[in-house]
Coordinates of C-alpha atoms in Angstrom, one line a residue:
M960 CA 331.9 -56.7 93.0
L961 CA 329.1 -54.5 93.1
Y962 CA 327.2 -56.1 90.1
A963 CA 328.4 -60.2 92.0
R964 CA 326.0 -58.2 94.4
L965 CA 323.0 -56.6 92.9
D966 CA 322.9 -60.0 91.3
A967 CA 323.3 -62.0 94.9
L968 CA 320.1 -59.6 95.8
R969 CA 317.8 -60.9 92.6
H970 CA 318.9 -63.9 93.5
E971 CA 317.2 -63.9 96.7
A972 CA 314.5 -61.4 95.8
A973 CA 313.4 -64.8 93.2
A974 CA 314.1 -68.0 95.4
A975 CA 312.0 -65.6 97.6
L976 CA 309.3 -65.1 95.2
A977 CA 309.4 -68.5 94.7
R978 CA 308.9 -69.6 97.3
G979 CA 305.2 -67.5 97.3
H980 CA 307.0 -65.2 100.4
T981 CA 304.8 -61.6 100.1
S982 CA 304.4 -62.3 96.1
D983 CA 303.6 -59.3 96.4
V984 CA 306.8 -57.7 97.7
W985 CA 309.0 -59.7 96.4
R986 CA 308.2 -58.7 93.1
A987 CA 308.1 -55.2 93.2
E988 CA 311.5 -55.2 95.1
L989 CA 312.6 -57.7 91.7
A990 CA 311.8 -55.5 89.5
R991 CA 313.7 -52.3 91.5
L992 CA 317.1 -54.0 91.6
E993 CA 316.2 -55.2 87.6
A994 CA 315.6 -51.4 86.7
V995 CA 319.1 -50.3 87.9
E996 CA 320.5 -52.6 86.2
E997 CA 321.9 -49.7 84.0
G998 CA 324.3 -47.1 85.5
L999 CA 324.9 -49.0 88.5
C1000 CA 327.4 -47.2 89.9
F1001 CA 328.3 -43.0 88.2
G1002 CA 330.3 -41.6 90.7
R1003 CA 333.2 -41.8 92.9
L1004 CA 333.6 -39.5 96.2
D1005 CA 337.5 -38.8 97.6
L1006 CA 337.6 -37.4 101.2
A1007 CA 340.1 -35.7 102.8
D1008 CA 339.9 -38.5 105.6
G1009 CA 341.5 -41.1 102.5
R1010 CA 337.8 -42.2 102.7
S1011 CA 336.2 -43.3 99.1
V1012 CA 332.5 -43.0 98.8
H1013 CA 330.9 -44.6 95.7
I1014 CA 327.9 -43.2 94.7
G1015 CA 325.2 -45.2 92.5
R1016 CA 321.3 -45.6 91.8
I1017 CA 320.6 -47.5 95.0
S1018 CA 322.8 -48.3 98.1
L1019 CA 324.0 -51.9 98.4
F1020 CA 325.5 -53.8 101.8
D1021 CA 328.0 -56.1 102.6
D1022 CA 326.5 -56.8 106.0
D1023 CA 326.8 -53.1 107.5
E1024 CA 329.9 -52.5 105.0
P1025 CA 328.5 -49.5 102.2
L1026 CA 329.3 -50.5 99.5
L1027 CA 327.5 -48.1 97.3
V1028 CA 325.3 -45.1 98.8
D1029 CA 322.2 -44.4 97.2
W1030 CA 322.5 -41.0 95.1
R1031 CA 319.7 -39.2 97.9
A1032 CA 321.3 -40.4 100.8
P1033 CA 322.7 -37.3 102.3
A1034 CA 326.6 -38.7 102.3
A1035 CA 326.2 -38.1 98.6
R1036 CA 325.0 -34.4 98.1
P1037 CA 328.6 -33.1 97.9
F1038 CA 328.6 -35.5 94.1
Y1039 CA 326.3 -32.7 93.6
T1040 CA 327.0 -29.5 95.7
A1041 CA 331.0 -29.2 96.6
T1042 CA 332.8 -26.7 94.4
A1043 CA 336.8 -25.8 94.3
A1044 CA 335.2 -23.1 96.8
E1045 CA 333.2 -24.9 98.9
P1046 CA 334.6 -28.6 99.0
D1047 CA 332.7 -30.2 102.1
G1048 CA 335.2 -32.2 102.0
V1049 CA 336.0 -33.5 98.9
V1050 CA 339.3 -33.7 96.9
R1051 CA 338.3 -35.1 94.0
R1052 CA 335.2 -35.7 92.7
R1053 CA 334.6 -39.0 90.4
R1054 CA 332.1 -39.1 87.6
I1055 CA 332.3 -43.0 85.9
T1056 CA 330.2 -43.5 82.5
T1057 CA 329.5 -47.5 82.0
R1058 CA 328.2 -49.6 79.4
G1059 CA 326.4 -52.8 80.0
R1060 CA 328.8 -53.3 83.3
A1061 CA 332.1 -52.0 82.1
V1062 CA 333.4 -48.1 82.4
V1063 CA 333.9 -47.0 79.4
S1064 CA 335.2 -43.8 80.4
V1065 CA 336.2 -41.7 83.8
D1066 CA 335.9 -38.1 84.7
D1067 CA 337.6 -36.0 87.2
E1068 CA 337.7 -33.1 88.8
L1069 CA 340.5 -31.8 91.6
L1070 CA 337.7 -29.8 93.8
D1071 CA 341.0 -29.5 96.1
L1072 CA 344.1 -27.6 93.5
D1073 CA 346.7 -28.0 96.8
A1074 CA 345.8 -31.7 96.5
P1075 CA 348.1 -33.9 94.3
G1076 CA 347.1 -34.3 90.6
D1077 CA 349.0 -37.6 89.8
G1078 CA 346.0 -40.3 88.1
L1079 CA 344.0 -37.3 86.8
V1080 CA 341.7 -38.6 84.2
G1081 CA 339.1 -36.4 81.5
E1082 CA 338.6 -33.0 81.6
A1083 CA 339.9 -32.4 85.3
A1084 CA 343.4 -32.6 84.2
L1085 CA 343.6 -30.5 82.1
L1086 CA 341.5 -27.9 83.8
A1087 CA 344.4 -29.3 86.7
A1088 CA 346.7 -26.9 84.3
L1089 CA 345.3 -23.8 83.6
T1090 CA 344.9 -20.3 85.5
A1091 CA 342.4 -20.3 88.5
E1092 CA 340.3 -18.1 86.7
R1093 CA 339.5 -20.1 83.6
T1094 CA 338.9 -23.4 85.7
G1095 CA 336.7 -21.1 88.3
R1096 CA 334.6 -19.5 85.4
M1097 CA 334.5 -23.7 84.0
R1098 CA 333.3 -24.8 87.7
D1099 CA 331.1 -21.4 88.4
V1100 CA 328.9 -22.9 85.4
V1101 CA 328.9 -25.9 86.2
T1102 CA 328.2 -25.1 89.7
T1103 CA 325.8 -22.5 89.6
L1104 CA 323.7 -25.7 87.6
Q1105 CA 324.3 -28.3 90.1
A1106 CA 323.3 -26.2 93.0
E1107 CA 320.1 -24.2 91.5
Q1108 CA 318.9 -28.1 90.5
D1109 CA 320.2 -30.0 93.2
R1110 CA 318.5 -27.1 96.3
I1111 CA 315.2 -27.7 94.0
V1112 CA 315.4 -31.7 94.7
R1113 CA 316.3 -31.4 98.0
D1114 CA 313.2 -29.0 98.9
D1115 CA 311.7 -30.1 101.8
A1116 CA 308.2 -31.7 100.3
R1117 CA 305.9 -29.7 102.3
G1118 CA 303.4 -27.6 100.1
V1119 CA 303.7 -26.4 95.8
L1120 CA 306.5 -26.0 95.2
V1121 CA 306.4 -24.3 91.4
V1122 CA 309.5 -24.6 89.3
Q1123 CA 309.4 -22.0 86.4
G1124 CA 312.1 -22.5 84.0
G1125 CA 313.1 -22.3 79.8
P1126 CA 313.5 -24.5 77.5
G1127 CA 316.9 -27.1 78.2
T1128 CA 316.8 -25.5 81.9
G1129 CA 316.0 -30.1 83.2
K1130 CA 312.6 -28.9 84.4
T1131 CA 311.7 -32.6 84.0
A1132 CA 314.4 -34.1 85.4
V1133 CA 314.6 -31.9 88.8
A1134 CA 311.2 -33.1 89.1
L1135 CA 311.7 -36.7 88.4
H1136 CA 314.9 -36.9 90.5
R1137 CA 312.6 -34.2 93.5
V1138 CA 309.7 -37.7 92.6
A1139 CA 312.6 -40.8 94.2
Y1140 CA 314.2 -38.2 96.6
L1141 CA 311.0 -37.9 98.9
L1142 CA 310.4 -41.5 98.0
Y1143 CA 313.3 -41.7 99.8
T1144 CA 313.0 -39.6 102.6
H1145 CA 309.7 -39.9 103.6
E1146 CA 309.2 -43.9 103.5
H1147 CA 304.6 -42.4 104.5
L1148 CA 304.9 -41.8 100.3
R1149 CA 305.2 -45.2 99.4
A1150 CA 302.3 -46.1 101.4
R1151 CA 299.9 -43.1 99.6
G1152 CA 302.0 -43.4 96.4
V1153 CA 303.1 -40.4 93.7
L1154 CA 301.3 -38.8 90.5
V1155 CA 303.5 -37.2 88.0
I1156 CA 301.4 -35.5 85.2
G1157 CA 303.1 -35.2 82.1
P1158 CA 301.4 -33.1 78.7
S1159 CA 300.9 -36.3 76.1
E1160 CA 301.0 -39.7 75.9
V1161 CA 304.4 -40.2 73.8
F1162 CA 305.9 -38.0 77.3
L1163 CA 304.7 -40.3 79.0
D1164 CA 306.4 -42.9 77.0
Y1165 CA 309.4 -40.0 76.6
I1166 CA 310.2 -40.1 80.5
G1167 CA 309.5 -43.6 81.3
Q1168 CA 312.7 -45.5 82.7
V1169 CA 314.1 -42.8 84.6
L1170 CA 312.2 -43.4 88.1
P1171 CA 312.7 -46.7 88.0
G1172 CA 316.5 -45.9 86.3
L1173 CA 317.0 -43.7 89.9
G1174 CA 316.3 -47.1 92.1
E1175 CA 311.9 -45.7 91.9
N1176 CA 309.0 -47.8 90.4
R1177 CA 306.3 -47.6 92.8
V1178 CA 305.1 -44.3 90.7
V1179 CA 301.4 -43.5 88.6
T1180 CA 302.1 -41.6 85.5
A1181 CA 299.3 -39.9 83.1
T1182 CA 297.7 -37.9 81.4
V1183 CA 294.9 -34.9 82.8
P1184 CA 293.0 -36.6 80.0
G1185 CA 293.9 -40.5 80.9
L1186 CA 293.6 -39.8 85.1
R1187 CA 289.7 -40.6 83.6
S1188 CA 288.4 -43.3 81.6
V1189 CA 286.9 -40.9 78.5
A1190 CA 286.9 -40.9 75.1
V1191 CA 288.2 -38.1 73.5
T1192 CA 286.7 -37.4 69.8
E1193 CA 286.4 -33.8 69.7
V1194 CA 289.0 -30.7 69.3
D1195 CA 287.0 -27.4 71.4
S1196 CA 288.1 -24.9 69.6
V1197 CA 290.2 -22.0 71.1
A1198 CA 287.7 -20.0 72.8
E1199 CA 285.8 -23.1 74.1
A1200 CA 288.3 -24.2 75.0
E1201 CA 289.1 -21.3 77.4
R1202 CA 285.7 -20.7 78.5
K1203 CA 285.3 -24.9 80.0
G1204 CA 288.2 -24.6 81.1
R1205 CA 287.7 -21.6 84.0
A1206 CA 287.5 -22.1 87.6
D1207 CA 284.2 -20.5 87.6
M1208 CA 282.9 -23.5 85.3
A1209 CA 282.7 -25.0 88.9
A1210 CA 279.8 -23.0 90.2
R1211 CA 277.7 -23.9 87.1
L1212 CA 278.1 -27.5 87.5
A1213 CA 277.1 -27.4 90.7
E1214 CA 274.3 -25.3 89.5
S1215 CA 273.7 -27.6 87.2
V1216 CA 274.0 -30.5 89.6
R1217 CA 271.2 -29.0 92.1
A1218 CA 268.5 -28.0 89.5
A1219 CA 268.0 -32.1 88.6
V1220 CA 265.9 -31.6 92.1
R1221 CA 262.5 -30.8 91.5
L1222 CA 260.9 -28.3 94.0
P1223 CA 256.6 -28.5 92.5
E1224 CA 254.7 -25.9 93.1
E1225 CA 251.4 -28.3 94.1
P1226 CA 251.1 -31.3 95.9
V1227 CA 252.5 -35.2 94.8
D1228 CA 250.4 -37.8 94.6
V1229 CA 252.1 -41.0 95.7
E1230 CA 250.7 -44.3 94.4
F1231 CA 251.3 -46.9 97.0
E1232 CA 249.1 -50.5 97.7
Q1233 CA 246.1 -49.1 95.5
E1234 CA 245.9 -46.1 97.8
V1235 CA 247.3 -42.2 96.7
L1236 CA 249.1 -40.5 99.6
R1237 CA 249.9 -37.1 99.5
L1238 CA 253.3 -34.5 99.4
D1239 CA 252.4 -30.6 100.6
P1240 CA 254.6 -28.9 98.7
A1241 CA 256.5 -28.2 102.2
V1242 CA 257.1 -31.2 102.6
V1243 CA 260.0 -31.7 100.4
R1244 CA 261.4 -27.7 100.6
R1245 CA 261.5 -29.3 104.3
A1246 CA 263.1 -32.8 102.8
V1247 CA 265.8 -30.8 100.5
R1248 CA 266.9 -28.5 102.8
T1249 CA 267.7 -31.7 105.5
A1250 CA 269.4 -33.0 102.7
R1251 CA 271.7 -30.6 101.4
E1252 CA 272.3 -29.2 104.7
T1253 CA 273.9 -32.6 105.9
G1254 CA 277.0 -31.3 102.8
L1255 CA 276.8 -34.8 101.2
P1256 CA 277.5 -34.9 97.5
H1257 CA 274.4 -35.6 95.4
N1258 CA 274.4 -38.9 95.1
Q1259 CA 274.2 -39.8 99.1
A1260 CA 272.3 -36.6 99.9
R1261 CA 269.7 -38.3 98.3
L1262 CA 269.3 -40.9 100.5
V1263 CA 269.1 -38.7 103.1
F1264 CA 266.2 -37.3 101.1
Q1265 CA 264.4 -40.1 100.7
R1266 CA 264.3 -40.8 103.8
E1267 CA 262.9 -38.3 104.6
I1268 CA 260.4 -37.9 102.3
V1269 CA 259.7 -41.5 103.3
A1270 CA 259.3 -41.0 106.9
A1271 CA 256.0 -38.3 105.6
L1272 CA 254.6 -41.4 103.5
A1273 CA 254.4 -43.5 105.8
G1274 CA 253.9 -40.6 108.7
E1275 CA 250.4 -40.2 106.7
L1276 CA 249.5 -43.6 106.1
V1277 CA 250.0 -44.1 110.5
G1278 CA 247.9 -41.2 110.4
R1279 CA 244.9 -42.1 108.6
M1280 CA 245.0 -46.5 110.0
E1281 CA 245.5 -45.0 113.9
A1282 CA 242.5 -42.1 113.3
V1283 CA 240.2 -45.1 113.6
V1284 CA 239.4 -45.3 116.9
F1285 CA 236.9 -48.3 118.3
T1286 CA 234.5 -48.3 120.6
A1287 CA 232.7 -50.6 122.8
T1288 CA 229.3 -50.5 120.7
G1289 CA 231.5 -50.9 117.3
E1290 CA 231.2 -47.1 116.4
A1291 CA 233.7 -45.9 114.5
L1292 CA 235.3 -42.4 115.4
D1293 CA 237.9 -40.1 113.9
G1294 CA 237.6 -42.2 110.9
G1295 CA 237.2 -45.1 110.0
S1296 CA 234.8 -48.0 107.6
A1297 CA 230.9 -46.8 109.1
D1298 CA 231.2 -50.5 111.2
G1299 CA 234.8 -49.2 112.8
R1300 CA 236.7 -51.5 111.4
L1301 CA 239.9 -50.6 108.6
G1302 CA 239.2 -50.4 105.0
E1303 CA 241.1 -52.5 102.7
A1304 CA 243.2 -50.3 101.7
E1305 CA 244.7 -50.0 104.9
L1306 CA 244.7 -53.7 105.7
R1307 CA 246.6 -53.4 101.9
A1308 CA 248.5 -51.2 103.3
L1309 CA 249.6 -52.9 106.8
A1310 CA 249.9 -56.5 105.1
A1311 CA 253.2 -55.2 102.7
A1312 CA 254.7 -54.0 105.1
G1313 CA 253.8 -57.4 106.6
V1314 CA 251.8 -56.4 109.8
V1315 CA 248.7 -58.4 110.8
L1316 CA 246.6 -56.6 113.6
G1317 CA 243.3 -58.8 114.8
Q1318 CA 240.1 -56.2 114.6
E1319 CA 239.5 -55.9 119.0
E1320 CA 236.8 -53.3 120.3
D1321 CA 238.0 -53.2 123.6
G1322 CA 238.9 -49.3 123.0
P1323 CA 241.1 -47.0 121.9
R1324 CA 245.0 -47.8 121.2
D1325 CA 248.0 -47.1 119.1
L1326 CA 247.8 -50.0 115.5
L1327 CA 251.1 -50.0 115.2
D1328 CA 254.9 -49.8 118.0
E1329 CA 257.9 -49.1 116.5
V1330 CA 259.0 -51.8 114.3
D1331 CA 255.8 -51.6 112.2
R1332 CA 256.4 -48.4 111.6
E1333 CA 260.2 -48.9 110.4
A1334 CA 258.4 -52.0 108.7
L1335 CA 255.7 -49.5 106.7
R1336 CA 258.3 -47.4 106.1
T1337 CA 260.9 -50.2 104.3
A1338 CA 257.9 -51.4 102.0
L1339 CA 256.8 -47.6 100.7
L1340 CA 260.3 -47.5 99.7
S1341 CA 261.0 -50.8 97.9
D1342 CA 257.4 -49.9 96.3
A1343 CA 258.3 -50.0 92.8
G1344 CA 255.4 -46.7 92.4
V1345 CA 257.0 -44.8 95.6
R1346 CA 260.4 -45.2 94.3
D1347 CA 259.3 -43.8 91.1
A1348 CA 258.2 -40.6 92.3
L1349 CA 261.1 -40.0 94.5
D1350 CA 263.3 -40.4 91.2
E1351 CA 261.4 -37.8 89.7
L1352 CA 261.7 -35.7 92.8
W1353 CA 266.2 -36.0 93.4
P1354 CA 267.4 -38.3 90.6
T1355 CA 270.3 -40.3 90.8
L1356 CA 273.1 -38.3 88.7
T1357 CA 276.7 -39.7 86.7
P1358 CA 278.9 -36.7 85.1
A1359 CA 277.6 -38.4 81.7
E1360 CA 274.2 -37.1 82.7
V1361 CA 275.5 -33.4 83.0
V1362 CA 278.2 -32.9 81.0
E1363 CA 276.4 -34.6 77.4
G1364 CA 278.7 -36.2 74.8
P1365 CA 280.9 -36.8 72.4
W1366 CA 283.8 -34.9 74.6
S1367 CA 286.8 -33.0 73.9
A1368 CA 290.1 -33.2 76.2
A1369 CA 288.7 -29.7 78.0
D1370 CA 285.5 -31.6 79.0
V1371 CA 287.2 -34.2 81.2
P1372 CA 288.4 -31.5 84.0
L1373 CA 284.2 -30.8 83.8
L1374 CA 283.1 -35.1 84.0
D1375 CA 285.5 -35.1 87.4
E1376 CA 284.2 -32.3 88.9
V1377 CA 280.7 -33.3 88.2
A1378 CA 282.1 -37.0 89.9
A1379 CA 283.0 -35.0 93.0
L1380 CA 279.7 -33.3 93.0
V1381 CA 277.7 -36.6 92.8
G1382 CA 279.8 -38.7 94.8
E1383 CA 282.0 -40.7 93.1
S1384 CA 285.4 -41.7 94.5
V1385 CA 288.4 -41.4 93.1
P1386 CA 292.8 -42.6 94.2
V1387 CA 294.6 -39.6 96.4
F1388 CA 297.6 -39.7 96.1
G1389 CA 300.4 -38.1 99.1
H1390 CA 302.6 -36.4 96.2
V1391 CA 301.7 -35.0 92.8
V1392 CA 304.3 -33.7 89.9
V1393 CA 302.8 -31.3 86.8
D1394 CA 305.2 -31.2 83.8
E1395 CA 304.4 -28.4 81.7
A1396 CA 301.6 -27.0 84.4
Q1397 CA 301.3 -24.4 82.1
E1398 CA 299.2 -26.0 80.2
L1399 CA 296.2 -26.4 82.5
S1400 CA 293.4 -24.9 83.0
G1401 CA 291.6 -23.8 86.4
M1402 CA 289.8 -26.1 85.9
A1403 CA 292.6 -29.2 85.8
W1404 CA 293.7 -28.1 88.7
R1405 CA 290.9 -28.5 90.9
M1406 CA 291.0 -32.6 89.6
L1407 CA 294.4 -32.3 91.1
V1408 CA 293.9 -31.4 94.0
R1409 CA 291.1 -33.3 94.9
R1410 CA 293.9 -36.4 93.7
C1411 CA 295.8 -34.3 96.5
P1412 CA 293.9 -33.2 99.1
S1413 CA 297.5 -32.6 101.5
R1414 CA 298.7 -30.4 98.4
S1415 CA 302.0 -31.9 99.0
M1416 CA 303.3 -30.7 94.3
T1417 CA 306.4 -30.6 92.2
V1418 CA 304.9 -28.2 89.5
V1419 CA 307.3 -27.4 86.4
G1420 CA 307.2 -25.3 83.7
D1421 CA 307.5 -22.0 81.6
L1422 CA 305.1 -19.3 80.6
A1423 CA 306.4 -18.3 77.4
Q1424 CA 305.5 -22.5 75.8
T1425 CA 302.2 -22.2 77.2
G1426 CA 300.1 -23.2 74.3
S1427 CA 296.7 -24.5 75.8
A1428 CA 293.8 -21.8 74.9
A1429 CA 292.6 -22.5 78.6
G1430 CA 297.0 -22.5 79.9
A1431 CA 298.1 -20.1 82.3
S1432 CA 299.5 -16.7 82.0
S1433 CA 301.2 -16.7 85.4
W1434 CA 301.4 -19.1 88.1
E1435 CA 298.4 -17.5 90.0
R1436 CA 296.2 -20.1 89.9
V1437 CA 298.9 -23.1 91.3
P1438 CA 296.9 -24.3 94.5
R1439 CA 298.4 -22.2 97.4
P1440 CA 300.3 -21.3 99.4
H1441 CA 302.9 -22.0 97.3
R1442 CA 306.9 -21.3 97.1
L1443 CA 308.7 -20.7 93.6
A1444 CA 312.1 -21.7 92.4
Q1445 CA 313.8 -20.5 89.6
L1446 CA 316.1 -22.1 87.1
T1447 CA 317.6 -19.4 84.7
V1448 CA 320.3 -22.3 83.2
N1449 CA 320.4 -23.7 79.4
Y1450 CA 322.4 -26.7 79.0
R1451 CA 320.2 -28.6 75.8
T1452 CA 320.1 -25.5 73.6
P1453 CA 323.4 -23.6 71.6
V1454 CA 323.7 -20.1 71.7
E1455 CA 323.4 -20.0 68.0
I1456 CA 319.7 -21.5 68.2
M1457 CA 318.9 -19.7 72.2
T1458 CA 319.7 -17.0 69.7
V1459 CA 317.0 -16.1 68.1
A1460 CA 314.7 -18.0 69.7
V1461 CA 315.5 -15.6 72.9
E1462 CA 314.1 -12.6 69.2
L1463 CA 311.3 -14.5 69.5
L1464 CA 311.1 -14.6 72.9
A1465 CA 311.3 -10.5 73.1
R1466 CA 308.9 -9.8 71.0
H1467 CA 306.1 -11.5 72.2
H1468 CA 307.4 -12.0 76.7
P1469 CA 308.9 -9.0 77.1
A1470 CA 308.9 -9.3 80.3
L1471 CA 310.3 -13.4 81.0
R1472 CA 314.4 -13.5 81.6
P1473 CA 315.6 -16.4 78.8
P1474 CA 316.7 -19.1 80.2
R1475 CA 321.4 -18.5 79.3
S1476 CA 322.7 -21.1 77.5
V1477 CA 326.5 -22.8 78.0
R1478 CA 327.7 -23.8 75.5
A1479 CA 327.9 -23.5 71.4
S1480 CA 327.3 -26.4 69.1
G1481 CA 329.3 -24.6 66.0
E1482 CA 326.1 -24.9 63.4
V1483 CA 324.2 -21.6 62.6
P1484 CA 320.2 -22.2 61.8
W1485 CA 319.2 -21.8 58.6
R1486 CA 315.6 -21.2 56.5
L1487 CA 314.8 -23.0 53.7
A1488 CA 312.6 -21.4 51.3
A1489 CA 310.9 -24.6 49.2
A1490 CA 307.4 -24.2 47.6
D1491 CA 306.5 -28.2 47.6
V1492 CA 307.7 -28.3 52.1
P1493 CA 307.1 -32.5 51.9
G1494 CA 309.1 -32.9 48.9
A1495 CA 311.9 -30.6 50.8
L1496 CA 312.0 -32.5 54.1
A1497 CA 312.3 -35.5 52.1
T1498 CA 314.6 -34.6 50.4
L1499 CA 316.2 -33.2 53.5
I1500 CA 315.9 -36.6 55.8
A1501 CA 317.5 -38.4 52.9
E1502 CA 320.6 -36.5 53.7
H1503 CA 320.2 -37.0 57.0
A1504 CA 323.3 -38.6 58.1
E1505 CA 323.8 -38.7 62.4
G1506 CA 321.8 -38.5 65.8
K1507 CA 317.5 -38.0 66.1
L1508 CA 316.1 -36.2 63.8
A1509 CA 311.8 -34.2 64.3
I1510 CA 310.3 -31.9 61.8
I1511 CA 307.6 -30.3 64.0
A1512 CA 304.8 -29.2 61.7
P1513 CA 301.7 -27.5 62.8
V1514 CA 299.3 -30.6 61.5
V1515 CA 301.5 -34.6 61.0
D1516 CA 298.7 -36.2 59.1
E1517 CA 299.1 -35.5 55.8
L1518 CA 302.7 -34.4 56.4
A1519 CA 303.5 -38.5 57.6
A1520 CA 301.1 -39.9 54.9
A1521 CA 303.6 -38.5 52.4
L1522 CA 306.7 -39.3 54.2
S1523 CA 305.4 -42.3 55.3
L1524 CA 306.1 -41.5 58.7
P1525 CA 304.4 -42.6 62.0
V1526 CA 301.3 -41.6 63.4
P1527 CA 301.8 -41.3 66.5
P1528 CA 305.5 -40.9 66.7
D1529 CA 307.7 -43.7 67.1
L1530 CA 310.0 -41.9 69.8
T1531 CA 312.5 -44.6 68.8
G1532 CA 312.9 -43.8 65.5
D1533 CA 315.7 -41.4 64.0
V1534 CA 312.9 -39.8 61.7
V1535 CA 309.9 -38.7 64.2
L1536 CA 306.8 -36.1 62.9
L1537 CA 305.6 -33.9 65.9
T1538 CA 303.7 -30.8 66.5
P1539 CA 304.6 -28.5 69.3
A1540 CA 302.4 -29.3 71.8
Q1541 CA 303.7 -33.2 71.7
A1542 CA 307.3 -32.2 71.5
K1543 CA 306.9 -30.1 74.1
G1544 CA 309.4 -31.6 77.2
L1545 CA 311.0 -33.9 74.1
E1546 CA 315.3 -33.0 72.9
F1547 CA 316.2 -33.6 69.7
D1548 CA 319.9 -33.4 67.7
V1549 CA 318.1 -31.9 64.6
V1550 CA 314.5 -29.7 64.9
V1551 CA 313.1 -28.9 61.0
I1552 CA 310.5 -26.5 61.5
A1553 CA 307.9 -26.8 59.0
D1554 CA 305.9 -23.9 57.6
P1555 CA 306.3 -21.4 61.0
V1556 CA 303.8 -19.1 59.8
A1557 CA 300.9 -21.6 60.5
V1558 CA 303.7 -22.3 64.3
L1559 CA 303.1 -19.3 64.4
A1560 CA 299.3 -18.6 63.7
A1561 CA 298.6 -20.8 66.2
G1562 CA 300.7 -18.8 69.0
P1563 CA 303.8 -17.4 69.4
N1564 CA 304.5 -20.1 72.3
D1565 CA 304.2 -23.1 70.2
L1566 CA 306.7 -21.5 67.7
Y1567 CA 309.3 -20.9 70.6
V1568 CA 308.5 -24.4 71.8
A1569 CA 309.2 -26.1 68.2
M1570 CA 312.7 -24.0 68.3
T1571 CA 313.8 -24.6 71.1
R1572 CA 314.0 -28.6 71.3
A1573 CA 317.3 -29.1 69.6
T1574 CA 320.7 -30.1 70.9
R1575 CA 323.0 -29.3 67.6
Q1576 CA 321.2 -28.2 64.4
L1577 CA 317.9 -25.5 64.1
G1578 CA 316.8 -25.9 60.0
V1579 CA 313.1 -23.9 58.8
V1580 CA 311.3 -24.9 55.7
H1581 CA 309.1 -22.5 54.5
P1582 CA 306.4 -22.2 51.7
G1583 CA 306.1 -18.5 51.8
P1584 CA 307.6 -15.6 53.0
V1585 CA 309.7 -16.1 57.0
P1586 CA 308.5 -14.1 59.5
P1587 CA 309.4 -11.1 61.1
E1588 CA 310.5 -13.2 64.1
L1589 CA 313.1 -15.3 62.3
S1590 CA 314.4 -12.6 59.7
S1591 CA 318.0 -13.8 61.0
L1592 CA 318.4 -17.2 59.8
V1593 CA 320.3 -18.1 57.1
A1594 CA 319.3 -18.8 53.5
R1595 CA 320.0 -21.2 52.6

C-alpha cells in the first residue's frame, strides 16, 4: 500500500514535469521520491493506546491520514529513544528489513514486559523469555547506542557542535542523519543549503547515497581542495604542510597583499595627452590611506584609490587651466601663454575631456563647471598612460599571483585566503558538516568559516586518528563558541581487534579514552612474516572467500601494479587497496595491513586508523620485525 502511494506521487511529479510546471521543483521532487525506493518503511511502533505508527524515510499521506511517518518527525522519536525503563507509550518496536519491495526480516522488541508477548518475532521473542538482568544488560547496550546518537542527531542547529568519537562509533552516520533532521526541521536551510566536507573523494563516493536515502538530495559534498578549482600536483614535506596550515599564515598573506601597493618616495610623473602631470608622494599615501580605511578587499579598494588619484590629477590640470586669467587688454595673469591664450597642451586635454571653450576676453571666470570636471576625470581614467601609472602603484591581484604554483593540497586554503583578501566571492551555506575534522589545518578552518558566516556547523572526528601534519591535537581550533558531545560505543570493531588497537592507543595517546566495543567476532587478529609482501598478499587474495577485503599500505602504486588492483580504489570491488588516509571513515569485513613498520613511521595514528577498519578480521603482513605495538598479534 505504501509503495502504491509512492508510485502515485511519482506519477504526479512526472506528469507535472512533462507539462513544464516549474521544472526544477518537480525534477527535485521526482529525484527525492526515487531516492527512497529502498527501505521506504523500516519500522513500526505499537503504542499503548492501540495505535500503530509506521516509520520510514519520508512521510506519506492519504488525504490527511498519515500512512508513513518521516523518521525525523517528533512522532517517530520513540523509535530511537524508547526503552523498557522509559517506554514513552511504546509497547512494541518493530524493525522491518526489505529487499526491493519485499519484506525479508522482521525483528520485534517488547518494551512493556507486562504486555502479551504473543506474535513476537525475531530476537525479541527470545528476549521476552530471558531473565530481567540479561534483558536489561542487552537493552542497555542497544539503548545507550541509540540514545547518544539520537541526542546528537536532534541537537539544536545553532552554533558549532563538535562530536568526538572513536572508530566505529557512527560519527559519519550521526552527522548525515543530523543534516537530514536539520533540513526537515529548519526550512530556511533548504534555501541556504548545506555543505558536507569529507576527507577524500573516495569517502564522498562512499557516503554518496546516504542522504538521498534519508529523503534529502539538496546537499553539496566536497573535499577542502575540491572547494576551489585548483590543480593539486605537489606533495609537501611534513614541515612545509605544518607551516602552511598554521593560522598565522593569514597575517602573512595579508601583508603580501598590502605589499603589492607601492608607496613612492619620489614624485611620480604621469603622462596625459602629451602633458606631464606630477603626483606628490604625500598625495599617493593619502589616497592609499583613504582606500584602506574603507575596509574593502584589495581589488575593490583599488577603485577608491584610483578615484582619489584621478581627482588629484584632474585638480592639477584644472589648476593649470584656471591659472590663465584674461584681461580686457589681452594680457595673461597667473600663467598661460604670452598672448593670454590657453596653450596647445591645455586645449588638447580639454578636448580629450569633451570640453570646448571659446577664448573670451571679458575678465576672470571659472573655465570648467562640475560636469566638465567629471568629463575630465573620466578622460584621465580611460587614458592608457594614466591607467599604466595607476596599475604600477596599486595593481589588480589574483590568488595565483600571490601564492605561486604549482600547488599542494596545503596551498588550497592559502589561495582561498588570498581570494577573500582581493575580493573574490564564494558560495555561502546555512550549515556545514565537517567529517574527519581532526585533519583540518587552522587555515582550512578559516576557509570553511567564510562559507558559513553563521557558524552553524556539525563537526565530527577523532583526535586519535589525526594523520595530517597540520591536523589537530585538540578541538581548540574549531570555531568558537562550540559545544562538545561524545560517542562512546563502538559497534563496528570487534573486541578482539579493539583490544590490540587499544594497546597502540595507550602507548601513543594515553589521555584519550577508547570507545567500548559491544560485540565479538570470534576471530583472532594475526600476523604473517613475509619477505615477499606482494606475493604473500596475492596468496591471501586468492584464499579470500567472502566479504570485502581491504589491503591498507603506506604507498599503493607499485603494490597496485603487482596485485592488478585499481588506483584510485574501486569501493565496489571485492578487494580494495588503499592508503590509511583513503581508508578514513570506511569499513570492510577483512583488513590486511601491509608493512606496518612503514605505516607506523608515517605516524601512529595512521596505524590506528588502519587497524580499526575491519568488522570481522584483521591481519598484518610484515617483511621485517613486527612493531612492539603489535607484538600481541598471533603468528600465522
